XYZ file of C-alpha atoms in Angstrom:
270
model
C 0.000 0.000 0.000
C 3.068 2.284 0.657
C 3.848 1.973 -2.860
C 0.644 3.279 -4.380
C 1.650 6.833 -2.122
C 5.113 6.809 -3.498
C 6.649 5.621 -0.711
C 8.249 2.659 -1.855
C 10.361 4.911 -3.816
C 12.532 7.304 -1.676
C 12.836 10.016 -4.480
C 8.917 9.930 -5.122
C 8.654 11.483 -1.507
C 7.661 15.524 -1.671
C 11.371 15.984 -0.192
C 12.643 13.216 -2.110
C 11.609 14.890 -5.420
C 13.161 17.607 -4.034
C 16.295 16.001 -3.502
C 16.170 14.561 -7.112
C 15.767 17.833 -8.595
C 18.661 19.790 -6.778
C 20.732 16.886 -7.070
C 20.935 16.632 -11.403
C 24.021 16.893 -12.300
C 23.731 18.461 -15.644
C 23.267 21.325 -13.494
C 26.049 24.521 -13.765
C 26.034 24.414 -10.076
C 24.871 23.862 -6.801
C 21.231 24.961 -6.141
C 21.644 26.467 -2.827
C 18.135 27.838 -2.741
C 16.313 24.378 -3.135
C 19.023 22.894 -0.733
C 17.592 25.233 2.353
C 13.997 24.125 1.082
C 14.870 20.914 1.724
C 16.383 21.773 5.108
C 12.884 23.584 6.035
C 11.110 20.662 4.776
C 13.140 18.342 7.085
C 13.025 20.466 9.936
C 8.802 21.214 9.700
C 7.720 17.668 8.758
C 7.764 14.499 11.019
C 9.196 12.388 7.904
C 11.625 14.685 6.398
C 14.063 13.813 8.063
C 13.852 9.933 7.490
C 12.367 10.552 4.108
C 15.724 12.825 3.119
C 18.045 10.321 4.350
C 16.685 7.485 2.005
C 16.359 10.361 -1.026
C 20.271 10.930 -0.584
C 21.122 7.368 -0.182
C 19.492 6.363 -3.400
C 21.223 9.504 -5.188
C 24.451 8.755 -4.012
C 24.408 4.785 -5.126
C 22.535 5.405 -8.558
C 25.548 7.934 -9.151
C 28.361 6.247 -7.598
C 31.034 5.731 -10.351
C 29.105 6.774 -13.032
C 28.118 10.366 -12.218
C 30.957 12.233 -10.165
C 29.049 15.477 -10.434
C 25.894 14.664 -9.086
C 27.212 12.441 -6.342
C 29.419 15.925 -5.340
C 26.052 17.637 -5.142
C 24.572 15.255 -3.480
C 27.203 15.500 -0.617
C 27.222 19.302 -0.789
C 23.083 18.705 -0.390
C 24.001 16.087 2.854
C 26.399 18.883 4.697
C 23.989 21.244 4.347
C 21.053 19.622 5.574
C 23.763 18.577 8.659
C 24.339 22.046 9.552
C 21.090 23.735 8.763
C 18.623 20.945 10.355
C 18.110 19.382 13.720
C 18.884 16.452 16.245
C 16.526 14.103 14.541
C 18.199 14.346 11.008
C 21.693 13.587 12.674
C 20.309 10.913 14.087
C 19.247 9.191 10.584
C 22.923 9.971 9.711
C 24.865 8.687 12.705
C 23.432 5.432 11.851
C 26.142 1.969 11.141
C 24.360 1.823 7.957
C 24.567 5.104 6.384
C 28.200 5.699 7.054
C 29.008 2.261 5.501
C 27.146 3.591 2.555
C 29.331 6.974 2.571
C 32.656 5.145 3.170
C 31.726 3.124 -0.441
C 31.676 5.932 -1.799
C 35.368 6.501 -1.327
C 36.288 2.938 -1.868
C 38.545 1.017 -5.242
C 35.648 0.199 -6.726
C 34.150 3.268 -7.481
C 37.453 4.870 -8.671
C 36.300 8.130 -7.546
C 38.637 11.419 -7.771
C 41.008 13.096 -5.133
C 37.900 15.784 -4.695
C 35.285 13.134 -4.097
C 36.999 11.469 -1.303
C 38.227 14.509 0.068
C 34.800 15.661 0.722
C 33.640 12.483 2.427
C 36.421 12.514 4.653
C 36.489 15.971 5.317
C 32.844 15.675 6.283
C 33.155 12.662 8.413
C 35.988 14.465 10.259
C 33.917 17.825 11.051
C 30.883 15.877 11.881
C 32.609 13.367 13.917
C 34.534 16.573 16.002
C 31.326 18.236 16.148
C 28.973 14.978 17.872
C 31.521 14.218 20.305
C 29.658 13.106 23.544
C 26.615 12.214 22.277
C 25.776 8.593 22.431
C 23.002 8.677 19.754
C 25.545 10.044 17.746
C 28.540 7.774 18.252
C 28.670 5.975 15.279
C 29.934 8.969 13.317
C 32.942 9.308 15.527
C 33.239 5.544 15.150
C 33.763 5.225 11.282
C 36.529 8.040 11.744
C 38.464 6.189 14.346
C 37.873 2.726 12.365
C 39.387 4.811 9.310
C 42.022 6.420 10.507
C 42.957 2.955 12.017
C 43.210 1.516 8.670
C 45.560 4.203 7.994
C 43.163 6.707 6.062
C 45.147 10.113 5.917
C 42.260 13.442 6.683
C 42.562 16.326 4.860
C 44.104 18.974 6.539
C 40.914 21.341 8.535
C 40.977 23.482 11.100
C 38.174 22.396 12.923
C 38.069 25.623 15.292
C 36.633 27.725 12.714
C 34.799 25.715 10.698
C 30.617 27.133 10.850
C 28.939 25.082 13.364
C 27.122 21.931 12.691
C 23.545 23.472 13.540
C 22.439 27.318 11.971
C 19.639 29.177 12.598
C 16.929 27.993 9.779
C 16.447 29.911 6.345
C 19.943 31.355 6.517
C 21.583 31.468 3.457
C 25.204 29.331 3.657
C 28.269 30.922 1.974
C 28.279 28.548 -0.941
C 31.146 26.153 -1.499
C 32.780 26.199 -5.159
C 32.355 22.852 -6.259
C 35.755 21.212 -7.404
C 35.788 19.706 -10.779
C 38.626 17.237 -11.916
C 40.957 19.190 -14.613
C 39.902 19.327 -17.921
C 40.139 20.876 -21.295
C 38.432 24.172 -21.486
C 35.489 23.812 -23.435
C 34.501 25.664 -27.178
C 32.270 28.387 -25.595
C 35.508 29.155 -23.136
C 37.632 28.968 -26.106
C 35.458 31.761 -27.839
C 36.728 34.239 -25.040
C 40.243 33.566 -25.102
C 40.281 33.728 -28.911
C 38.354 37.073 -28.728
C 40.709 38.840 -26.585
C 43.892 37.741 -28.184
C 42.338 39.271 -31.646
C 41.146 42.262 -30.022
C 44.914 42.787 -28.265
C 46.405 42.782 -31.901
C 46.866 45.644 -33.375
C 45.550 46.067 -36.792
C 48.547 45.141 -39.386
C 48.256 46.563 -42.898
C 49.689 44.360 -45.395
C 53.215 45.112 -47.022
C 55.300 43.774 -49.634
C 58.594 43.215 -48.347
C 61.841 44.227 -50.258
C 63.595 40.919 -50.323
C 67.527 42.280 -51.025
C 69.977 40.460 -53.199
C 72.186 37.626 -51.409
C 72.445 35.928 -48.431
C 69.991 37.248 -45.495
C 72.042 37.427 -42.261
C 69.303 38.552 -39.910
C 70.203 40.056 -36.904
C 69.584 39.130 -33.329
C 67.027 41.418 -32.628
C 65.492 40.249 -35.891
C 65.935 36.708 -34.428
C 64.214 36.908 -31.306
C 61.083 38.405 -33.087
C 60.803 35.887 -35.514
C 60.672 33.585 -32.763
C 58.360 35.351 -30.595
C 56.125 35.559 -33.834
C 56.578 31.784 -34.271
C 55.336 31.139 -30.899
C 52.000 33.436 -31.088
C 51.281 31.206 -34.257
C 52.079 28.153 -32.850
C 49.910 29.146 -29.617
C 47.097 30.128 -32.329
C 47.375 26.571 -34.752
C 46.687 24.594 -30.959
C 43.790 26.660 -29.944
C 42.015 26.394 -33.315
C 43.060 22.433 -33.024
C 41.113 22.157 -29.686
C 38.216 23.838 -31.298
C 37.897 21.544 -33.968
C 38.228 18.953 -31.955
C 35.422 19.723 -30.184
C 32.989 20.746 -32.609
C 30.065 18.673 -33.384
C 28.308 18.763 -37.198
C 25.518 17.461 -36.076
C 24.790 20.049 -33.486
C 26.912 22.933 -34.209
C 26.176 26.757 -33.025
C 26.342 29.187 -36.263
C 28.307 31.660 -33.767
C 30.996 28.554 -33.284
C 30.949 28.335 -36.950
C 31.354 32.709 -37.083
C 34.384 31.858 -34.405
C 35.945 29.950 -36.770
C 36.266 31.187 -39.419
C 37.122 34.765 -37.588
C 40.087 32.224 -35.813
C 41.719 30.680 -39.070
C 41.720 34.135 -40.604
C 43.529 35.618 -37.129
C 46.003 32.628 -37.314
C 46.642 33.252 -41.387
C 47.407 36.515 -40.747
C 49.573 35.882 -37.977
């Protein structure tokens, strides 16, 4: 019967759906103002909190090792529902069973990067610092002594001014840049570095050059601008590489198409 209400599926929950939504990571970034809607909806309902624990369980293992970015927002989602809502959600966290699931997260299979396991460890150190001497909340402190047994190194934190675990509720946090693993930058980022290295150049009017009769001993000043010059095209032939690398046919933007051609002409002339 709990099925027919949605309830058999943690993310068909009103918080759940929630969860879901602020979660996606196709998303530019964290959605800070659904995460404190969340937080009020775990902190005025007698099932939010229960209800957002099973939501961010069953984001973080439909993600894990296949989605890096939405299992980061789903963390960033967790600490702030930690520090923005109330005993009873810590309680759902601070359970044997939920900490297993975040260690996973962290673990060889999973492959996840430096930033991933970072945040679960920096998390499980603040939260663990933070619940000290409470016995409802002892498993927390628990998986970071059975870790740093096993020789699991902490991030560096200074726990003594970190923003307390619980905030007053409807406050706004100071949002947290996500980090992203390294990457090339993409075509539309391209666009802007390409823009302002034509608009730098000064406009060059074409002349013919008197070639002179002989051998040309060029001199060392002449030298060392050839070879600046060289470099400036070189710099140019990668960019316009990465961009055609990334261009799609099927899909392509006519202002990526403007961009290069205004980019080959820039690296002719140059």
């Amino acid at each position: 019967m709990a099925a027919l209400f949605g309830h058999g599926n943690p993310l068909a929950t009103p918080v759940g759906q929630m969860i879901e939504k602020s979660t996606d990571g196709s998303q530019a970034s964290e959605n800070w103002g659904l995460f404190m809607e969340i937080c009020d909806v775990i902190n005025d309902t007698d099932e939010g909190p229960k209800d957002a624990i099973k939501a961010i369980k069953k984001r973080l293992s439909q993600n894990m090792g296949k989605n890096h970015t939405a299992v980061m927002y789903t963390l960033t989602c967790l600490e702030t529902c930690v520090k923005n809502c109330g005993k009873k959600f810590h309680q759902q966290v601070a359970t044997k069973d939920f900490m297993g699931d975040l260690v996973k997260i962290i673990g060889p299979k999973y492959d996840p990067p430096t930033v991933l396991q970072e945040k679960v460890l920096s998390s499980i150190q603040s939260w663990s610092d933070a619940f000290k001497g409470q016995p409802d909340l002892k498993e927390v402190e628990k998986c970071y002594n059975d870790l740093k047994g096993k020789g699991i190194e902490f991030p560096m934190t200074d726990l003594d001014h970190m923003a307390p675990i619980h905030t007053p509720k409807r406050s706004q946090p100071e949002p947290e840049p996500v980090i992203r693993q390294q990457r090339q930058p993409s075509l539309r980022a391209m666009k802007y570095v390409v823009r302002e290295e034509i608009q730098d150049q000064p406009p060059q009017i074409a002349q013919i050059p008197v070639v002179p009769a002989g051998p040309i001993n060029p001199t060392t000043e002449q030298m060392g601008k050839l070879k600046s010059e060289l470099t400036v095209v070189n710099a140019n032939i990668k960019v316009m590489g990465d961009m055609l690398t990334e261009l799609d046919p099927s899909s392509v933007d006519p202002s990526d198409l403007e961009l290069l051609q205004v980019t080959t002409v820039f690296v002719a002339s140059t």
